[in-house]
Amino acid sequence: MIFITMSEKASENAPKILGVMFVGLMALTITFGVLYGQEKSKNEDAVDSAVTPATTESEVDPFADFVRRGPASTNYCEGTKPKHASAEADWYFNDTACLVDGVVQVLEQAGANVTMGYKGEFNVNGREPITTPYFEAGLCPVNVHWHLGAEHLSVGEYDEMGMGPEDNGSDEREGHTCHHFDAADDKFTKPYDWQYCHDMEVGQTYEIHWPHSAAGACGTVHQYQYPFYDGVFCNPGIISLDPLNTFEKIGVHGQVFTIVNDEEYFYPNLIRGMVVDAEREMGTHVTKYTGSTTGTSRDNDVCSKFTPITWQVDRKCHMISASSFDKMCADMLTQLDDMSGDTHPHGSRETTSDETTANNQQNLRKRYF
Ligand SMILES: *[C@@H]1O[C@H](CO)[C@@H](O)[C@H](O)[C@H]1NC(C)=O
Ligand SMILES: *[C@@H]1O[C@H](CO)[C@@H](O)[C@H](O)[C@H]1NC(C)=O
Ligand SMILES: *[C@@H]1O[C@H](CO)[C@@H](O)[C@H](O)[C@H]1NC(C)=O
């Protein structure tokens, strides 16, 4: 039921069927949309037969939407995360081999080399990332989480030559590190008394990701979700396959930080998205490209099928106070959904190979960044 051929030519490199990954997911979303449509007409009948007078036509039937959502405290986003179940329809989301006999089997991956001037070798056939701020494109943040070290690579900012505290045997895979660390300066070494985040270390590099979606429960108590896929796919009928719009409706902000124990670098609203502060060149040098979801289950052998989505990644590494992170974790724990699964660092994916990285990087400064 799920075999849908992509209307857009996914890639000349990728066999159609295998290029279909995300499409399977979209098909499910569409199926949901259809079911929801049926549900909606039933409810419309119910409304008609009840007291409600004829109302003006609107895109969303508020009554049907109310029925779908249930009471305000019900997390109607929960379970919208596509499953890796044994049901046939769910296999499409499973991670898969990146290459078979030297041929790329998936669409573009992340996190990439975001150094100015870098271009991947994967031909995206003209697909472009969102280049405006996400809010202008109708997306809202639906989650925040971070990785130990940077998954992305920015030469001279966060790369193989960076520094940090001595390796203390954490079993998460560590990504690239920044160059700020100085063992002689106690803001990089003085321990911080963490209250809300855990397994965190002063002096360490972390890459924060803020997944955004136009299908999120934007502006409601359900906006922030764990797992983040629940937030990304919360509302049906927005993310579509035909025309393929996943890279226009889903985007992630990435920003890399070294933690300091110094209140000079306090930013109180880190849950909200990438910090933009021109005085400190924060969020002002951004590479935009299309890729996939990340994490340690993927590398250059095993690829993600949640692709294509937009990435906007700050090429610079910034210092930020431990208290900024701890405040963010406190904010995460006050969300209606339980976000405690994301209040510690996750491991980092290896930086993507040239052949699985898109060739559509944009890094010229526009109106904002
Ligand atoms: C997909 O992943 C699930 C869980 O990891 C596994 O049980 C299932 O066999 C996989 N299916 C395929 C076709 O790879
Ligand atoms: C990253 O991209 C820069 C700019 O193109 C390049 O100089 C550098 O060698 C690349 N690094 C890796 C590991 O590919
Ligand atoms: C070791 O590093 C991990 C990961 O950064 C951190 O969670 C942990 O607190 C560190 N342990 C010590 C003793 O510093």
Short mmCIF file of C-alpha atoms and ligand atoms in Angstrom, two decimals:
data_model
loop_
_atom_site.label_atom_id
_atom_site.label_comp_id
_atom_site.label_asym_id
_atom_site.label_seq_id
_atom_site.Cartn_x
_atom_site.Cartn_y
_atom_site.Cartn_z
CA MET A 1 0.00 0.00 0.00
CA ILE A 2 2.91 2.25 0.70
CA PHE A 3 4.77 1.95 -2.57
CA ILE A 4 4.50 5.43 -3.93
CA THR A 5 6.90 6.61 -6.54
CA MET A 6 8.40 9.92 -5.76
CA SER A 7 7.01 12.56 -8.03
CA GLU A 8 10.17 14.56 -7.81
CA LYS A 9 13.26 12.89 -9.16
CA ALA A 10 14.89 12.10 -5.88
CA SER A 11 18.34 11.68 -7.15
CA GLU A 12 19.97 10.25 -10.15
CA ASN A 13 22.26 8.37 -7.80
CA ALA A 14 19.52 6.57 -5.94
CA PRO A 15 17.35 3.75 -7.17
CA LYS A 16 13.73 4.88 -6.96
CA ILE A 17 12.42 2.29 -4.57
CA LEU A 18 15.14 2.83 -2.04
CA GLY A 19 14.98 6.53 -2.51
CA VAL A 20 11.49 6.21 -1.22
CA MET A 21 12.39 6.23 2.49
CA PHE A 22 10.79 9.33 3.79
CA VAL A 23 8.08 8.89 1.24
CA GLY A 24 6.85 5.82 3.14
CA LEU A 25 6.50 7.98 6.17
CA MET A 26 4.68 10.62 4.22
CA ALA A 27 2.37 8.00 2.85
CA LEU A 28 1.43 7.13 6.40
CA THR A 29 0.92 10.77 7.16
CA ILE A 30 -1.27 11.03 4.12
CA THR A 31 -3.15 7.92 5.20
CA PHE A 32 -3.69 9.65 8.49
CA GLY A 33 -4.87 12.68 6.62
CA VAL A 34 -7.38 10.56 4.77
CA LEU A 35 -8.61 8.87 7.92
CA TYR A 36 -8.82 12.21 9.57
CA GLY A 37 -10.82 13.46 6.60
CA GLN A 38 -13.30 10.63 7.09
CA GLU A 39 -13.46 11.34 10.78
CA LYS A 40 -14.08 14.94 9.96
CA SER A 41 -17.03 14.28 7.68
CA LYS A 42 -18.60 12.07 10.35
CA ASN A 43 -18.26 14.88 12.79
CA GLU A 44 -19.64 17.36 10.33
CA ASP A 45 -22.75 15.19 10.11
CA ALA A 46 -22.91 15.19 13.86
CA VAL A 47 -22.70 18.95 13.89
CA ASP A 48 -25.36 19.26 11.20
CA SER A 49 -27.80 17.05 13.05
CA ALA A 50 -27.22 18.96 16.26
CA VAL A 51 -28.05 22.54 17.06
CA THR A 52 -25.17 24.25 15.36
CA PRO A 53 -26.32 26.59 12.63
CA ALA A 54 -24.55 26.60 9.30
CA THR A 55 -21.17 28.21 9.74
CA THR A 56 -18.86 29.87 7.29
CA GLU A 57 -16.54 27.59 5.36
CA SER A 58 -13.12 27.29 6.90
CA GLU A 59 -10.07 25.18 6.19
CA VAL A 60 -10.09 23.41 9.55
CA ASP A 61 -13.33 22.32 11.13
CA PRO A 62 -12.82 23.40 14.74
CA PHE A 63 -15.23 20.80 16.04
CA ALA A 64 -13.47 17.93 14.30
CA ASP A 65 -10.14 19.31 15.42
CA PHE A 66 -11.43 19.50 18.98
CA VAL A 67 -12.57 15.89 18.80
CA ARG A 68 -9.18 14.78 17.51
CA ARG A 69 -7.30 16.68 20.17
CA GLY A 70 -9.44 15.79 23.15
CA PRO A 71 -9.10 17.66 26.45
CA ALA A 72 -6.35 20.28 26.62
CA SER A 73 -4.21 18.05 28.81
CA THR A 74 -4.25 15.20 26.28
CA ASN A 75 -1.02 15.06 24.32
CA TYR A 76 -2.46 14.62 20.84
CA CYS A 77 1.06 14.67 19.36
CA GLU A 78 2.04 11.50 21.21
CA GLY A 79 2.51 8.49 18.96
CA THR A 80 2.79 10.52 15.77
CA LYS A 81 6.45 9.51 15.75
CA PRO A 82 6.77 7.06 12.84
CA LYS A 83 7.43 3.62 14.26
CA HIS A 84 10.21 1.19 13.51
CA ALA A 85 7.77 -1.65 13.96
CA SER A 86 7.57 -4.99 12.27
CA ALA A 87 4.47 -3.95 10.34
CA GLU A 88 5.34 -3.76 6.66
CA ALA A 89 4.26 -0.14 6.36
CA ASP A 90 6.71 0.89 9.06
CA TRP A 91 9.88 -0.62 7.59
CA TYR A 92 10.54 2.36 5.40
CA PHE A 93 11.70 4.39 8.35
CA ASN A 94 14.33 1.87 9.41
CA ASP A 95 17.88 3.04 9.07
CA THR A 96 19.38 1.51 5.97
CA ALA A 97 22.69 0.87 4.20
CA CYS A 98 24.04 4.14 2.79
CA LEU A 99 25.70 2.44 -0.16
CA VAL A 100 25.32 -0.81 -2.07
CA ASP A 101 28.02 -1.60 -4.61
CA GLY A 102 29.20 1.98 -4.41
CA VAL A 103 25.79 3.44 -5.23
CA VAL A 104 24.15 5.77 -2.69
CA GLN A 105 20.82 4.26 -1.57
CA VAL A 106 19.35 7.16 0.39
CA LEU A 107 18.75 10.86 0.04
CA GLU A 108 21.10 13.49 1.51
CA GLN A 109 22.39 13.03 5.07
CA ALA A 110 23.50 15.23 8.02
CA GLY A 111 25.57 16.47 9.87
CA ALA A 112 27.95 17.67 7.29
CA ASN A 113 31.05 19.77 6.91
CA VAL A 114 29.60 23.29 7.13
CA THR A 115 32.85 25.15 6.53
CA MET A 116 32.42 28.09 4.16
CA GLY A 117 32.96 26.84 0.61
CA TYR A 118 32.28 23.15 1.25
CA LYS A 119 29.97 21.39 -1.19
CA GLY A 120 28.82 17.79 -0.97
CA GLU A 121 28.72 15.45 -3.95
CA PHE A 122 25.15 14.23 -3.66
CA ASN A 123 23.10 15.73 -6.48
CA VAL A 124 19.83 17.06 -5.02
CA ASN A 125 18.53 18.15 -8.43
CA GLY A 126 17.81 21.73 -7.48
CA ARG A 127 16.20 21.09 -4.08
CA GLU A 128 16.89 24.09 -1.82
CA PRO A 129 16.94 24.49 1.96
CA ILE A 130 14.78 27.09 3.74
CA THR A 131 16.95 30.23 3.70
CA THR A 132 14.74 32.56 5.77
CA PRO A 133 14.37 32.33 9.54
CA TYR A 134 12.12 29.35 10.26
CA PHE A 135 9.36 31.41 11.83
CA GLU A 136 8.95 33.26 8.54
CA ALA A 137 8.42 29.93 6.81
CA GLY A 138 5.73 28.99 9.37
CA LEU A 139 7.80 26.56 11.43
CA CYS A 140 8.06 26.51 15.23
CA PRO A 141 10.57 24.70 17.47
CA VAL A 142 9.15 21.37 18.70
CA ASN A 143 12.08 20.07 20.76
CA VAL A 144 15.60 20.82 21.89
CA HIS A 145 18.36 18.27 22.48
CA TRP A 146 22.16 18.22 22.22
CA HIS A 147 25.10 16.05 21.36
CA LEU A 148 28.46 15.53 23.07
CA GLY A 149 30.89 17.35 20.79
CA ALA A 150 29.76 18.67 17.41
CA GLU A 151 28.24 16.40 14.77
CA HIS A 152 28.90 19.09 12.20
CA LEU A 153 32.40 20.19 11.24
CA SER A 154 33.52 23.79 10.84
CA VAL A 155 37.24 24.06 10.22
CA GLY A 156 38.95 26.27 12.83
CA GLU A 157 35.78 26.49 14.97
CA TYR A 158 34.77 22.91 15.82
CA ASP A 159 36.92 20.23 14.27
CA GLU A 160 39.46 17.47 15.01
CA MET A 161 41.93 19.99 16.47
CA GLY A 162 39.66 21.29 19.24
CA MET A 163 40.24 20.91 22.98
CA GLY A 164 38.28 20.10 26.09
CA PRO A 165 38.51 18.40 29.48
CA GLU A 166 40.51 15.16 29.69
CA ASP A 167 38.57 12.20 28.36
CA ASN A 168 36.84 10.83 31.43
CA GLY A 169 35.50 7.64 29.90
CA SER A 170 31.95 8.73 28.99
CA ASP A 171 30.61 6.01 26.70
CA GLU A 172 28.81 8.37 24.31
CA ARG A 173 30.58 8.97 21.00
CA GLU A 174 32.11 12.43 21.09
CA GLY A 175 32.04 14.69 18.03
CA HIS A 176 34.27 17.63 17.12
CA THR A 177 35.45 20.11 19.74
CA CYS A 178 35.87 23.88 19.86
CA HIS A 179 39.08 25.82 20.35
CA HIS A 180 38.10 28.03 23.31
CA PHE A 181 39.19 25.66 26.11
CA ASP A 182 42.07 26.84 28.28
CA ALA A 183 43.00 24.65 31.25
CA ALA A 184 44.63 27.66 32.96
CA ASP A 185 41.39 29.68 32.95
CA ASP A 186 39.02 28.51 35.66
CA LYS A 187 35.85 29.39 33.79
CA PHE A 188 36.60 26.26 31.72
CA THR A 189 37.38 24.01 34.67
CA LYS A 190 35.46 25.17 37.77
CA PRO A 191 32.68 22.59 38.35
CA TYR A 192 29.09 23.79 38.15
CA ASP A 193 26.40 22.48 40.46
CA TRP A 194 23.94 21.15 37.87
CA GLN A 195 20.32 21.01 39.05
CA TYR A 196 18.32 20.06 35.96
CA CYS A 197 20.68 18.88 33.19
CA HIS A 198 22.73 15.77 33.90
CA ASP A 199 26.00 14.21 32.65
CA MET A 200 27.21 17.68 31.69
CA GLU A 201 30.69 19.08 32.05
CA VAL A 202 32.14 22.60 32.14
CA GLY A 203 34.74 23.13 29.36
CA GLN A 204 33.03 20.54 27.14
CA THR A 205 31.68 21.15 23.61
CA TYR A 206 28.01 20.43 22.84
CA GLU A 207 26.01 20.88 19.65
CA ILE A 208 22.41 21.91 20.31
CA HIS A 209 19.66 20.96 17.85
CA TRP A 210 16.26 22.62 17.73
CA PRO A 211 13.99 20.61 15.39
CA HIS A 212 11.29 22.83 13.89
CA SER A 213 8.12 21.89 12.04
CA ALA A 214 5.20 23.51 10.30
CA ALA A 215 3.13 20.55 11.52
CA GLY A 216 4.05 21.21 15.16
CA ALA A 217 1.50 22.11 17.85
CA CYS A 218 2.80 25.67 17.53
CA GLY A 219 1.73 28.10 20.24
CA THR A 220 0.10 25.44 22.41
CA VAL A 221 1.15 23.64 25.58
CA HIS A 222 2.04 20.66 23.37
CA GLN A 223 4.58 22.50 21.23
CA TYR A 224 7.68 20.90 22.79
CA GLN A 225 7.82 17.13 22.53
CA TYR A 226 9.98 14.14 23.38
CA PRO A 227 10.69 12.22 21.22
CA PHE A 228 11.04 15.12 18.80
CA TYR A 229 9.39 13.21 15.95
CA ASP A 230 6.07 13.50 17.85
CA GLY A 231 6.41 17.26 17.61
CA VAL A 232 7.52 17.21 13.98
CA PHE A 233 4.54 15.13 12.80
CA CYS A 234 1.92 16.33 15.28
CA ASN A 235 -0.66 17.82 12.90
CA PRO A 236 -1.79 15.89 9.82
CA GLY A 237 -2.23 17.27 6.33
CA ILE A 238 0.70 19.72 6.34
CA ILE A 239 3.74 17.70 5.41
CA SER A 240 3.15 16.29 1.96
CA LEU A 241 4.68 14.01 -0.55
CA ASP A 242 3.21 15.36 -3.67
CA PRO A 243 4.59 17.85 -4.06
CA LEU A 244 7.40 16.70 -1.76
CA ASN A 245 7.70 19.44 0.87
CA THR A 246 9.52 17.84 3.83
CA PHE A 247 12.53 20.15 3.38
CA GLU A 248 10.22 23.19 3.37
CA LYS A 249 8.14 22.12 6.39
CA ILE A 250 10.82 20.58 8.64
CA GLY A 251 14.06 22.28 9.65
CA VAL A 252 16.67 22.03 12.38
CA HIS A 253 18.79 24.79 13.92
CA GLY A 254 22.28 23.69 14.96
CA GLN A 255 24.59 25.76 17.17
CA VAL A 256 27.79 24.70 18.89
CA PHE A 257 28.91 25.82 22.35
CA THR A 258 31.70 25.43 24.87
CA ILE A 259 30.30 25.51 28.41
CA VAL A 260 31.86 28.05 30.76
CA ASN A 261 31.25 28.63 34.45
CA ASP A 262 30.85 32.37 33.95
CA GLU A 263 27.60 34.37 34.14
CA GLU A 264 28.91 36.84 31.54
CA TYR A 265 27.69 34.26 29.03
CA PHE A 266 24.19 33.71 30.38
CA TYR A 267 21.40 33.37 27.79
CA PRO A 268 18.06 32.82 29.55
CA ASN A 269 15.94 31.52 26.70
CA LEU A 270 17.96 28.75 25.13
CA ILE A 271 14.89 26.52 24.73
CA ARG A 272 13.53 28.90 22.10
CA GLY A 273 16.07 28.35 19.31
CA MET A 274 19.44 29.38 17.96
CA VAL A 275 20.88 32.38 19.82
CA VAL A 276 21.18 35.40 17.55
CA ASP A 277 23.38 38.12 19.04
CA ALA A 278 25.24 40.14 16.42
CA GLU A 279 27.67 41.66 18.95
CA ARG A 280 29.07 38.22 19.69
CA GLU A 281 28.59 36.99 16.11
CA MET A 282 26.08 34.42 17.32
CA GLY A 283 23.71 33.08 14.69
CA THR A 284 25.14 35.40 12.06
CA HIS A 285 27.32 32.98 10.04
CA VAL A 286 24.97 30.21 9.07
CA THR A 287 25.29 27.41 6.52
CA LYS A 288 21.99 26.16 5.12
CA TYR A 289 21.67 22.80 3.37
CA THR A 290 19.36 19.81 3.17
CA GLY A 291 20.11 16.58 5.04
CA SER A 292 18.59 14.06 7.42
CA THR A 293 18.15 13.37 11.11
CA THR A 294 21.36 12.39 12.95
CA GLY A 295 22.41 10.46 16.08
CA THR A 296 24.77 7.59 16.75
CA SER A 297 22.59 4.90 15.19
CA ARG A 298 23.66 6.40 11.86
CA ASP A 299 27.12 6.73 10.34
CA ASN A 300 28.58 6.48 6.84
CA ASP A 301 27.47 2.83 6.55
CA VAL A 302 24.03 3.06 8.12
CA CYS A 303 21.96 6.03 6.93
CA SER A 304 18.81 7.84 8.09
CA LYS A 305 15.64 7.74 6.02
CA PHE A 306 14.24 10.89 7.61
CA THR A 307 15.38 13.03 4.71
CA PRO A 308 15.28 15.58 3.08
CA ILE A 309 14.94 18.24 5.80
CA THR A 310 16.51 21.71 6.08
CA TRP A 311 19.52 22.40 8.29
CA GLN A 312 20.65 25.87 9.36
CA VAL A 313 23.93 25.58 11.24
CA ASP A 314 25.97 28.36 12.86
CA ARG A 315 29.55 27.94 11.63
CA LYS A 316 31.04 29.57 14.76
CA CYS A 317 31.54 28.04 18.21
CA HIS A 318 30.37 30.16 21.15
CA MET A 319 30.92 30.23 24.88
CA ILE A 320 27.79 29.90 26.98
CA SER A 321 27.29 29.65 30.71
CA ALA A 322 26.45 26.34 32.36
CA SER A 323 23.52 28.19 33.97
CA SER A 324 22.05 28.85 30.48
CA PHE A 325 21.92 25.12 29.83
CA ASP A 326 20.58 24.37 33.31
CA LYS A 327 17.84 26.98 32.84
CA MET A 328 16.96 25.34 29.51
CA CYS A 329 16.70 21.93 31.21
CA ALA A 330 14.46 23.48 33.89
CA ASP A 331 12.24 24.89 31.13
CA MET A 332 12.17 21.50 29.39
CA LEU A 333 10.97 19.89 32.60
CA THR A 334 8.07 22.32 32.89
CA GLN A 335 6.61 21.28 29.50
CA LEU A 336 3.43 19.23 29.54
CA ASP A 337 5.15 16.38 27.69
CA ASP A 338 7.90 14.62 29.63
CA MET A 339 11.16 15.86 28.11
CA SER A 340 13.44 14.32 30.73
CA GLY A 341 14.81 11.95 28.06
CA ASP A 342 16.56 14.92 26.44
CA THR A 343 18.13 16.68 29.47
CA HIS A 344 21.51 14.97 28.97
CA PRO A 345 23.89 14.93 25.96
CA HIS A 346 23.42 12.33 23.23
CA GLY A 347 26.32 10.81 21.29
CA SER A 348 27.41 12.31 17.96
CA ARG A 349 27.12 10.89 14.48
CA GLU A 350 30.27 10.82 12.34
CA THR A 351 30.41 13.74 9.93
CA THR A 352 28.82 12.67 6.66
CA SER A 353 30.87 11.51 3.69
CA ASP A 354 31.04 13.71 0.58
CA GLU A 355 28.95 11.27 -1.45
CA THR A 356 26.00 11.35 0.98
CA THR A 357 26.14 15.14 1.54
CA ALA A 358 23.95 17.49 -0.49
CA ASN A 359 25.47 19.85 -3.06
CA ASN A 360 23.15 22.76 -2.15
CA GLN A 361 25.00 24.59 0.67
CA GLN A 362 24.12 28.27 0.96
CA ASN A 363 26.23 30.40 3.23
CA LEU A 364 26.07 33.93 2.02
CA ARG A 365 24.60 36.39 4.51
CA LYS A 366 21.15 37.50 3.54
CA ARG A 367 18.78 39.67 5.49
CA TYR A 368 19.32 37.94 8.83
CA PHE A 369 22.14 35.48 8.50
C1 LIG B 1 12.89 -2.57 11.05
O1 LIG B 1 13.33 -2.35 12.38
C2 LIG B 1 12.66 -3.12 13.34
C3 LIG B 1 13.10 -2.67 14.74
O2 LIG B 1 14.41 -2.21 14.77
C4 LIG B 1 12.95 -4.60 13.08
O3 LIG B 1 12.28 -5.38 14.04
C5 LIG B 1 12.46 -4.95 11.68
O4 LIG B 1 12.81 -6.27 11.40
C6 LIG B 1 13.12 -4.03 10.66
N1 LIG B 1 12.54 -4.33 9.35
C7 LIG B 1 13.26 -4.37 8.24
C8 LIG B 1 12.54 -4.76 6.97
O5 LIG B 1 14.45 -4.10 8.22
C1 LIG B 2 35.63 20.74 5.03
O1 LIG B 2 35.43 21.72 4.05
C2 LIG B 2 36.53 22.61 3.91
C3 LIG B 2 36.12 23.68 2.89
O2 LIG B 2 35.75 23.09 1.68
C4 LIG B 2 37.75 21.84 3.47
O3 LIG B 2 38.88 22.70 3.40
C5 LIG B 2 38.03 20.73 4.49
O4 LIG B 2 39.11 19.92 4.04
C6 LIG B 2 36.81 19.86 4.68
N1 LIG B 2 37.10 18.90 5.73
C7 LIG B 2 36.79 17.62 5.60
C8 LIG B 2 37.18 16.72 6.73
O5 LIG B 2 36.21 17.17 4.62
C1 LIG B 3 32.49 12.78 32.33
O1 LIG B 3 31.95 13.27 31.11
C2 LIG B 3 30.59 13.06 31.03
C3 LIG B 3 30.15 13.50 29.67
O2 LIG B 3 30.53 14.82 29.39
C4 LIG B 3 29.89 13.81 32.15
O3 LIG B 3 28.56 13.49 32.10
C5 LIG B 3 30.41 13.38 33.48
O4 LIG B 3 29.85 14.18 34.49
C6 LIG B 3 31.89 13.51 33.53
N1 LIG B 3 32.37 12.96 34.78
C7 LIG B 3 33.19 13.65 35.58
C8 LIG B 3 33.61 12.94 36.83
O5 LIG B 3 33.59 14.77 35.31
#
